[in-house]
N, CA and C atoms as an extended XYZ file, in Angstrom:
345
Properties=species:S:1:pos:R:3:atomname:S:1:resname:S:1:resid:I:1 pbc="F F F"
N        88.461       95.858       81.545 N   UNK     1
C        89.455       95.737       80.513 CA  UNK     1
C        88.721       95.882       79.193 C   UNK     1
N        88.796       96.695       78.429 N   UNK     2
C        88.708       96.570       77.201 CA  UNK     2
C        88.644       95.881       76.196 C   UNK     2
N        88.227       95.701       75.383 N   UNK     3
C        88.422       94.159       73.686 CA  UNK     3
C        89.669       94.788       73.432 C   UNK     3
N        90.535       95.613       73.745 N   UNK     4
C        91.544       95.768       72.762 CA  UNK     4
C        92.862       95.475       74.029 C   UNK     4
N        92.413       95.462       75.308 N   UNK     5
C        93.685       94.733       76.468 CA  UNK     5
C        93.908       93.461       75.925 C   UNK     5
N        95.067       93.006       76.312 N   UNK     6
C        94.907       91.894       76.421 CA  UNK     6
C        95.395       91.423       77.474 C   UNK     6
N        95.130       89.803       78.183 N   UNK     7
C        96.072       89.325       79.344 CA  UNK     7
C        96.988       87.982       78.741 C   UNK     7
N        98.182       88.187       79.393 N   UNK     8
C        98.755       86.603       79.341 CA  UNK     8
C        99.204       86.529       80.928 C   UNK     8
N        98.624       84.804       81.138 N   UNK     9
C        99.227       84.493       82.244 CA  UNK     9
C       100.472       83.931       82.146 C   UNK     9
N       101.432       84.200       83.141 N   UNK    10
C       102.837       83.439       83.127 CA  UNK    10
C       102.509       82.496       84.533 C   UNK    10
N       102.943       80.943       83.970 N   UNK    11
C       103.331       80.269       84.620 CA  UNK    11
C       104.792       79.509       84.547 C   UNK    11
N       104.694       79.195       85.643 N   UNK    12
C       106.188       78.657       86.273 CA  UNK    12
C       106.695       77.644       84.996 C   UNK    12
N       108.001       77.291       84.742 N   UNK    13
C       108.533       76.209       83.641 CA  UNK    13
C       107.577       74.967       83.710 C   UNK    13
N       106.822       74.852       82.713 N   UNK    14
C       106.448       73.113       82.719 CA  UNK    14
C       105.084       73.038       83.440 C   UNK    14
N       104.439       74.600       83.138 N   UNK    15
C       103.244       74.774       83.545 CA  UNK    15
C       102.879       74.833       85.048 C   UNK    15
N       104.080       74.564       85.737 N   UNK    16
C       104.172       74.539       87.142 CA  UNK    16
C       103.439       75.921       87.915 C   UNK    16
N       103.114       75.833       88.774 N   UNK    17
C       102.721       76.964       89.652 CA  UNK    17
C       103.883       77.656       89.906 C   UNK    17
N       104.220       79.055       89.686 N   UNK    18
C       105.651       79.720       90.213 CA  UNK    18
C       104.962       80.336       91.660 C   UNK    18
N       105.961       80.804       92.334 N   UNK    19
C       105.474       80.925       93.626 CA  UNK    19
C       104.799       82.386       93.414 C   UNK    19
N       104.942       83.152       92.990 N   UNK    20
C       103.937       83.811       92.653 CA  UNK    20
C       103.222       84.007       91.626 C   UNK    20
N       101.900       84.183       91.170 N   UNK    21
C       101.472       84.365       89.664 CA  UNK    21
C       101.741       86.161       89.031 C   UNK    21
N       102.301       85.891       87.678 N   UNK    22
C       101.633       87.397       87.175 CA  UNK    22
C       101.105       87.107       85.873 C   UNK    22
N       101.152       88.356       85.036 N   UNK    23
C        99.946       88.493       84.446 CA  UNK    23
C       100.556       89.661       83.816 C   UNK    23
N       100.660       89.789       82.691 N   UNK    24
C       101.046       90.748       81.641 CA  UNK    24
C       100.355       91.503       80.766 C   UNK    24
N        99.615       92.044       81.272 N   UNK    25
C        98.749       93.156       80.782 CA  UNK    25
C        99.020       94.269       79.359 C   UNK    25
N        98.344       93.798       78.461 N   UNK    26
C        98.318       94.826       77.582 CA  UNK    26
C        97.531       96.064       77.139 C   UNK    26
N        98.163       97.593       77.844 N   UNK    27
C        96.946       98.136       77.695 CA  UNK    27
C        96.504       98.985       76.213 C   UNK    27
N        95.638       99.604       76.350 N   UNK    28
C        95.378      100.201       75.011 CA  UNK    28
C        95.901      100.705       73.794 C   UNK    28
N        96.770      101.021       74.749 N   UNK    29
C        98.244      102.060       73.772 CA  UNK    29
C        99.410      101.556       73.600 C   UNK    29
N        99.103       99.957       74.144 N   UNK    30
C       100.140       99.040       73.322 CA  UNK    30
C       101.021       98.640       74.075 C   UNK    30
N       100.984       99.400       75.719 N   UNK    31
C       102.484       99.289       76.526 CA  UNK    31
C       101.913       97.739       77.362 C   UNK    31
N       103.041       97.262       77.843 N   UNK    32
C       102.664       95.982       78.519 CA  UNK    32
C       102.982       96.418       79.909 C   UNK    32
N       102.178       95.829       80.756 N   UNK    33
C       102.641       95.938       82.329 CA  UNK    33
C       102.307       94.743       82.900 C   UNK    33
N       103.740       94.520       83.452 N   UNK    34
C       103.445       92.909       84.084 CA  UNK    34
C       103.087       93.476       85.552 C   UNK    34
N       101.945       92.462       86.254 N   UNK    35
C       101.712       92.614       87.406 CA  UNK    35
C       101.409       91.116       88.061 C   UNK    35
N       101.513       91.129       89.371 N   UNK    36
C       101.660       89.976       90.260 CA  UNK    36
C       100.513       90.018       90.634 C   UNK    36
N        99.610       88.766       90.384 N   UNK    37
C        98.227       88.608       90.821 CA  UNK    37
C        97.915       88.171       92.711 C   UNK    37
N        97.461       89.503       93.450 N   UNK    38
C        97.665       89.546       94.718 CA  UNK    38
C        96.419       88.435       95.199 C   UNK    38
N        95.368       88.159       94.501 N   UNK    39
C        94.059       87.391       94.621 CA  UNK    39
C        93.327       87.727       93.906 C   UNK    39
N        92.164       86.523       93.977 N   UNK    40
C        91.096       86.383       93.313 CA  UNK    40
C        89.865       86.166       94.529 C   UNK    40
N        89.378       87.153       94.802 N   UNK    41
C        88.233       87.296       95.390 CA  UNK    41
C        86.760       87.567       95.049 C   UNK    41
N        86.303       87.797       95.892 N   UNK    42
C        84.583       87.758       95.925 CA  UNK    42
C        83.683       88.758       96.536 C   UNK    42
N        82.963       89.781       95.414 N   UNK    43
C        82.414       90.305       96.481 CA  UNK    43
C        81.408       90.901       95.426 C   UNK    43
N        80.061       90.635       96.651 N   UNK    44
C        78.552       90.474       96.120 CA  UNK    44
C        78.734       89.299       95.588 C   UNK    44
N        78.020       88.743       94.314 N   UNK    45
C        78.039       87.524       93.405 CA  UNK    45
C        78.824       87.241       92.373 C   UNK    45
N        79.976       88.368       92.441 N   UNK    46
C        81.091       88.572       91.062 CA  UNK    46
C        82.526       87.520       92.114 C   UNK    46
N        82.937       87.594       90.694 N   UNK    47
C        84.653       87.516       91.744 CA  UNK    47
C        85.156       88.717       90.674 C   UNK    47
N        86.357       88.426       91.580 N   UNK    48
C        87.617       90.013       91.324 CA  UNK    48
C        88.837       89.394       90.959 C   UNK    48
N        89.704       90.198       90.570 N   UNK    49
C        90.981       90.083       90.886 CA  UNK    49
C        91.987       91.393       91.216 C   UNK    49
N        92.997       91.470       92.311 N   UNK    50
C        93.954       92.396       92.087 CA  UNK    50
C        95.148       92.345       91.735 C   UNK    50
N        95.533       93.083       91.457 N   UNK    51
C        97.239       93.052       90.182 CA  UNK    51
C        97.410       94.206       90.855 C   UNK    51
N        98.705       94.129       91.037 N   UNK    52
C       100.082       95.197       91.754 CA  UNK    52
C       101.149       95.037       90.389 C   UNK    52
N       101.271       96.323       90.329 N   UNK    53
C       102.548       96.040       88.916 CA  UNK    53
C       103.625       95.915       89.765 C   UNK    53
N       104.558       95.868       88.689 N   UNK    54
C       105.808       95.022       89.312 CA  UNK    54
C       106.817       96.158       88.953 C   UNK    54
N       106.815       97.101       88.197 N   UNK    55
C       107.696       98.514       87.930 CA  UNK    55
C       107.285       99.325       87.263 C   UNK    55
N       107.815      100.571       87.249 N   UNK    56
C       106.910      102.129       87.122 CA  UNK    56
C       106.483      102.477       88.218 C   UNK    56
N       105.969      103.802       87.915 N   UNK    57
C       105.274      104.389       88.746 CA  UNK    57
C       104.011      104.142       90.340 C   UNK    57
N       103.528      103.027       89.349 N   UNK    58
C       102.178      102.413       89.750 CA  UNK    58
C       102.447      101.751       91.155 C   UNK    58
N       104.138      100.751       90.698 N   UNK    59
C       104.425       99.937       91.541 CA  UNK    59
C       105.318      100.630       92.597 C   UNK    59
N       105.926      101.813       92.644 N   UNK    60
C       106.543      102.762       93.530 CA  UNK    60
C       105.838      103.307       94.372 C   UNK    60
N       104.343      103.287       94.101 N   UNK    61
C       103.042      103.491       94.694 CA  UNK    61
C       102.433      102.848       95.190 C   UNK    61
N       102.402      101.202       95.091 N   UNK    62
C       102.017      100.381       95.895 CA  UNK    62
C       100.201      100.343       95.411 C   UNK    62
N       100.288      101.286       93.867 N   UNK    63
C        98.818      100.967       92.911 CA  UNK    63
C        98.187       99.625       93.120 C   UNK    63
N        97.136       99.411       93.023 N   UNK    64
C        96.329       98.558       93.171 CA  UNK    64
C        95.820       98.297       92.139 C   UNK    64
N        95.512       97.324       91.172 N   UNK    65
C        94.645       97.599       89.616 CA  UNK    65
C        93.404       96.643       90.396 C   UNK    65
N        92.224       96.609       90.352 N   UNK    66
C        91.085       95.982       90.178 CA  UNK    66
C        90.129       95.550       88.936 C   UNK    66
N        90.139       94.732       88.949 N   UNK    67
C        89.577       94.286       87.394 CA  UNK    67
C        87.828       92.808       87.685 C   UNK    67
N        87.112       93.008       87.413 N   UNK    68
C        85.972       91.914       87.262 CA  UNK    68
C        87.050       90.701       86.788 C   UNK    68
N        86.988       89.567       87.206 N   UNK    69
C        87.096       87.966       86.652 CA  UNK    69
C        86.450       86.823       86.615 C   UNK    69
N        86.461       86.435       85.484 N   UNK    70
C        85.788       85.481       85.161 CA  UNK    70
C        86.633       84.196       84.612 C   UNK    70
N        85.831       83.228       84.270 N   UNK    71
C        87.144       81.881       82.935 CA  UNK    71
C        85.912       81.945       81.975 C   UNK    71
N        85.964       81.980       80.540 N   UNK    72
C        85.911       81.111       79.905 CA  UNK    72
C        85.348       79.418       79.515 C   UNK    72
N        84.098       79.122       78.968 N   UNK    73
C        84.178       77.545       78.936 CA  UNK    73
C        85.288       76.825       78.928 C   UNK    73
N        86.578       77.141       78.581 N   UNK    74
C        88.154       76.804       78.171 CA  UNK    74
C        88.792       76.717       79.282 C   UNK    74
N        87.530       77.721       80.544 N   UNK    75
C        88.788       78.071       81.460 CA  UNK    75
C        89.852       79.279       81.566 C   UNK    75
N        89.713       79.870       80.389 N   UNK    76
C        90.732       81.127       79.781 CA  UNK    76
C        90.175       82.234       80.892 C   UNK    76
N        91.341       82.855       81.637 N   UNK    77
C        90.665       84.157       82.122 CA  UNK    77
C        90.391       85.146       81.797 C   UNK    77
N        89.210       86.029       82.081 N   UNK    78
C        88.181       87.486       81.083 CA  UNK    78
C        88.867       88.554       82.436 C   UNK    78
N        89.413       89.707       82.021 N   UNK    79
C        88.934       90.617       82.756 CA  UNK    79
C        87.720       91.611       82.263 C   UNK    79
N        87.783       92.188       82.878 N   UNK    80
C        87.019       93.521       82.655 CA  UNK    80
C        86.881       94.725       83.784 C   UNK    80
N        87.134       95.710       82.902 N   UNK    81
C        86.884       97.097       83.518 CA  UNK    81
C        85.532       97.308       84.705 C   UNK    81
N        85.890       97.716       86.105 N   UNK    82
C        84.927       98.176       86.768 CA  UNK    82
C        83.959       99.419       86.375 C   UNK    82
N        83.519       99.521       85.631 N   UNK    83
C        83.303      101.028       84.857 CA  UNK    83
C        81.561      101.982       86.426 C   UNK    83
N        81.430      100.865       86.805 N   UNK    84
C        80.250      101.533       88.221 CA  UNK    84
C        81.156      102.471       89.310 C   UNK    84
N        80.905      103.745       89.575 N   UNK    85
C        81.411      103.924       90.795 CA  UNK    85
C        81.336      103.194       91.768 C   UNK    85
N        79.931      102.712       92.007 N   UNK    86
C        79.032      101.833       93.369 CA  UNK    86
C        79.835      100.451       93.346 C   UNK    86
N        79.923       99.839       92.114 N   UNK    87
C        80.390       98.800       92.561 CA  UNK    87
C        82.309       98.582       92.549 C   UNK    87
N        82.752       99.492       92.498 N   UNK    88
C        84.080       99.650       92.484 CA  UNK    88
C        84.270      100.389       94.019 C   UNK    88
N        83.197      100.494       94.489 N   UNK    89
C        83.166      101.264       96.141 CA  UNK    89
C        83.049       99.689       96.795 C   UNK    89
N        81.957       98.650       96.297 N   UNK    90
C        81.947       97.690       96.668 CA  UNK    90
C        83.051       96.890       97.017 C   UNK    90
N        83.895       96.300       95.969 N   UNK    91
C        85.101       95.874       95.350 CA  UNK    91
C        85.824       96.555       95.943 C   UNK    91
N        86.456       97.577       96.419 N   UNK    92
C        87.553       97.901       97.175 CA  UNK    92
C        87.646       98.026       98.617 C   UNK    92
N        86.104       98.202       99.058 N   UNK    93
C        86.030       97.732      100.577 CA  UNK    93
C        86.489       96.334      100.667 C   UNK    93
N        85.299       95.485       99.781 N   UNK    94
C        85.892       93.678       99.821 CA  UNK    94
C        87.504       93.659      100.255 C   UNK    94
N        88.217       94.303       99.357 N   UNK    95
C        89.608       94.291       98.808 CA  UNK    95
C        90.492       94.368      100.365 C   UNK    95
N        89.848       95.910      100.984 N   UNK    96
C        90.590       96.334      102.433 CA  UNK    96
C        90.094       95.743      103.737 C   UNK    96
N        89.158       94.766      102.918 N   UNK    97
C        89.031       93.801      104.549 CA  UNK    97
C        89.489       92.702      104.263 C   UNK    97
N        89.873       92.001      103.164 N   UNK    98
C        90.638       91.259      102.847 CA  UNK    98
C        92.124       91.652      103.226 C   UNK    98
N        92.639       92.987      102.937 N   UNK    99
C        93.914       92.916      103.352 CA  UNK    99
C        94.219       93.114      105.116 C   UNK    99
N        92.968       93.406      105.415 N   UNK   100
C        92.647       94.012      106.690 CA  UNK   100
C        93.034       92.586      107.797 C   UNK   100
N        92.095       91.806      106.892 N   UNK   101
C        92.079       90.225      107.263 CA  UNK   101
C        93.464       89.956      107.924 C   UNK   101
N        94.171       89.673      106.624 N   UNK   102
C        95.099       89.187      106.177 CA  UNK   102
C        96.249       89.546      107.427 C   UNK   102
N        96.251       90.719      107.533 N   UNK   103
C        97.195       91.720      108.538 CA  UNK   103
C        96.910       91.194      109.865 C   UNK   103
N        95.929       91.057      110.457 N   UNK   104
C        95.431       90.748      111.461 CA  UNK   104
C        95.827       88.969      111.485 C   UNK   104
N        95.919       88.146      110.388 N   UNK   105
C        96.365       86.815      110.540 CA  UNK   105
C        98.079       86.832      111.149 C   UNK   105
N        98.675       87.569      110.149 N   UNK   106
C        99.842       87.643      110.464 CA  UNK   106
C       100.675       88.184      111.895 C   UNK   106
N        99.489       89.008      112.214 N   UNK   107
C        99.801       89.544      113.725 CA  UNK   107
C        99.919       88.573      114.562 C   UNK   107
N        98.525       87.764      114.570 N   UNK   108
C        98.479       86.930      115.455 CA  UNK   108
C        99.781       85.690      115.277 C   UNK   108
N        99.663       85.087      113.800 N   UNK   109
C       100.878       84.216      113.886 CA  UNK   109
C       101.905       84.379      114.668 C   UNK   109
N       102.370       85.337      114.391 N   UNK   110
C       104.070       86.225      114.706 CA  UNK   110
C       104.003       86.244      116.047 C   UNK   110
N       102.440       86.463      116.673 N   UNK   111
C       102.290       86.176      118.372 CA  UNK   111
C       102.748       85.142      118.845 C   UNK   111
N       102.474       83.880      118.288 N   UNK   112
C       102.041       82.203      117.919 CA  UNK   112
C       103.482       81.990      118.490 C   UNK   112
N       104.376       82.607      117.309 N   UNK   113
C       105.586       82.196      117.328 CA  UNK   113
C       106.779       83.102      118.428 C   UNK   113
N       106.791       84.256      118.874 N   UNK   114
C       107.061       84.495      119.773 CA  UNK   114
C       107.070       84.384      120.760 C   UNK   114
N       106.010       83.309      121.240 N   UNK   115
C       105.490       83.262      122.445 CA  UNK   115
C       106.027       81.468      123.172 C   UNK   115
């Protein structure tokens, strides 16, 4: 992400957790795109995060945004731009065995419960 993005997080009324998080992205050229924060993961010694927008194009596509994350002494969350090929090869394997994971949990549940 750039010095000139910006992020706001939205939380639920009263600071509450909403059942899902997003995240309203401002990009360079001023347009905002809200996206739903899919996780915050780990891979190598960084963490990540991914954002799925929520309408346009991106999200008709089932786009993926990847961004570096960090907090702040405050706690405030930093993104930043993957700008490495290598480690954005890194970061998106992490990403598809995480969803890879994930798929494979749900299989089995759905077994769990059929059975």
């Amino acid at each position: 992400m750039s010095d000139n993005e910006k992020l706001n997080w939205n939380l639920g009324e009263n600071g509450e957790e909403p059942e899902e998080t997003t995240v309203t992205l401002t990009l360079d050229d001023d347009t905002t795109l809200e996206c739903v924060v899919i996780n915050i993961f780990k891979a190598g010694d960084r963490e990540y995060i991914a954002l799925l927008p929520m309408e346009g194009e991106a999200a008709e596509e089932g786009e993926v945004y990847l961004y570096r994350y960090s907090e702040d002494e405050n706690g405030e969350p930093n993104l930043e731009n993957i700008e490495d090929d290598d480690e954005f090869e890194v970061v998106s394997e992490a990403f598809d065995e995480m969803l890879d994971s994930a798929e494979y949990d749900e299989l089995i549940s759905e077994d769990e419960v059929d059975e």
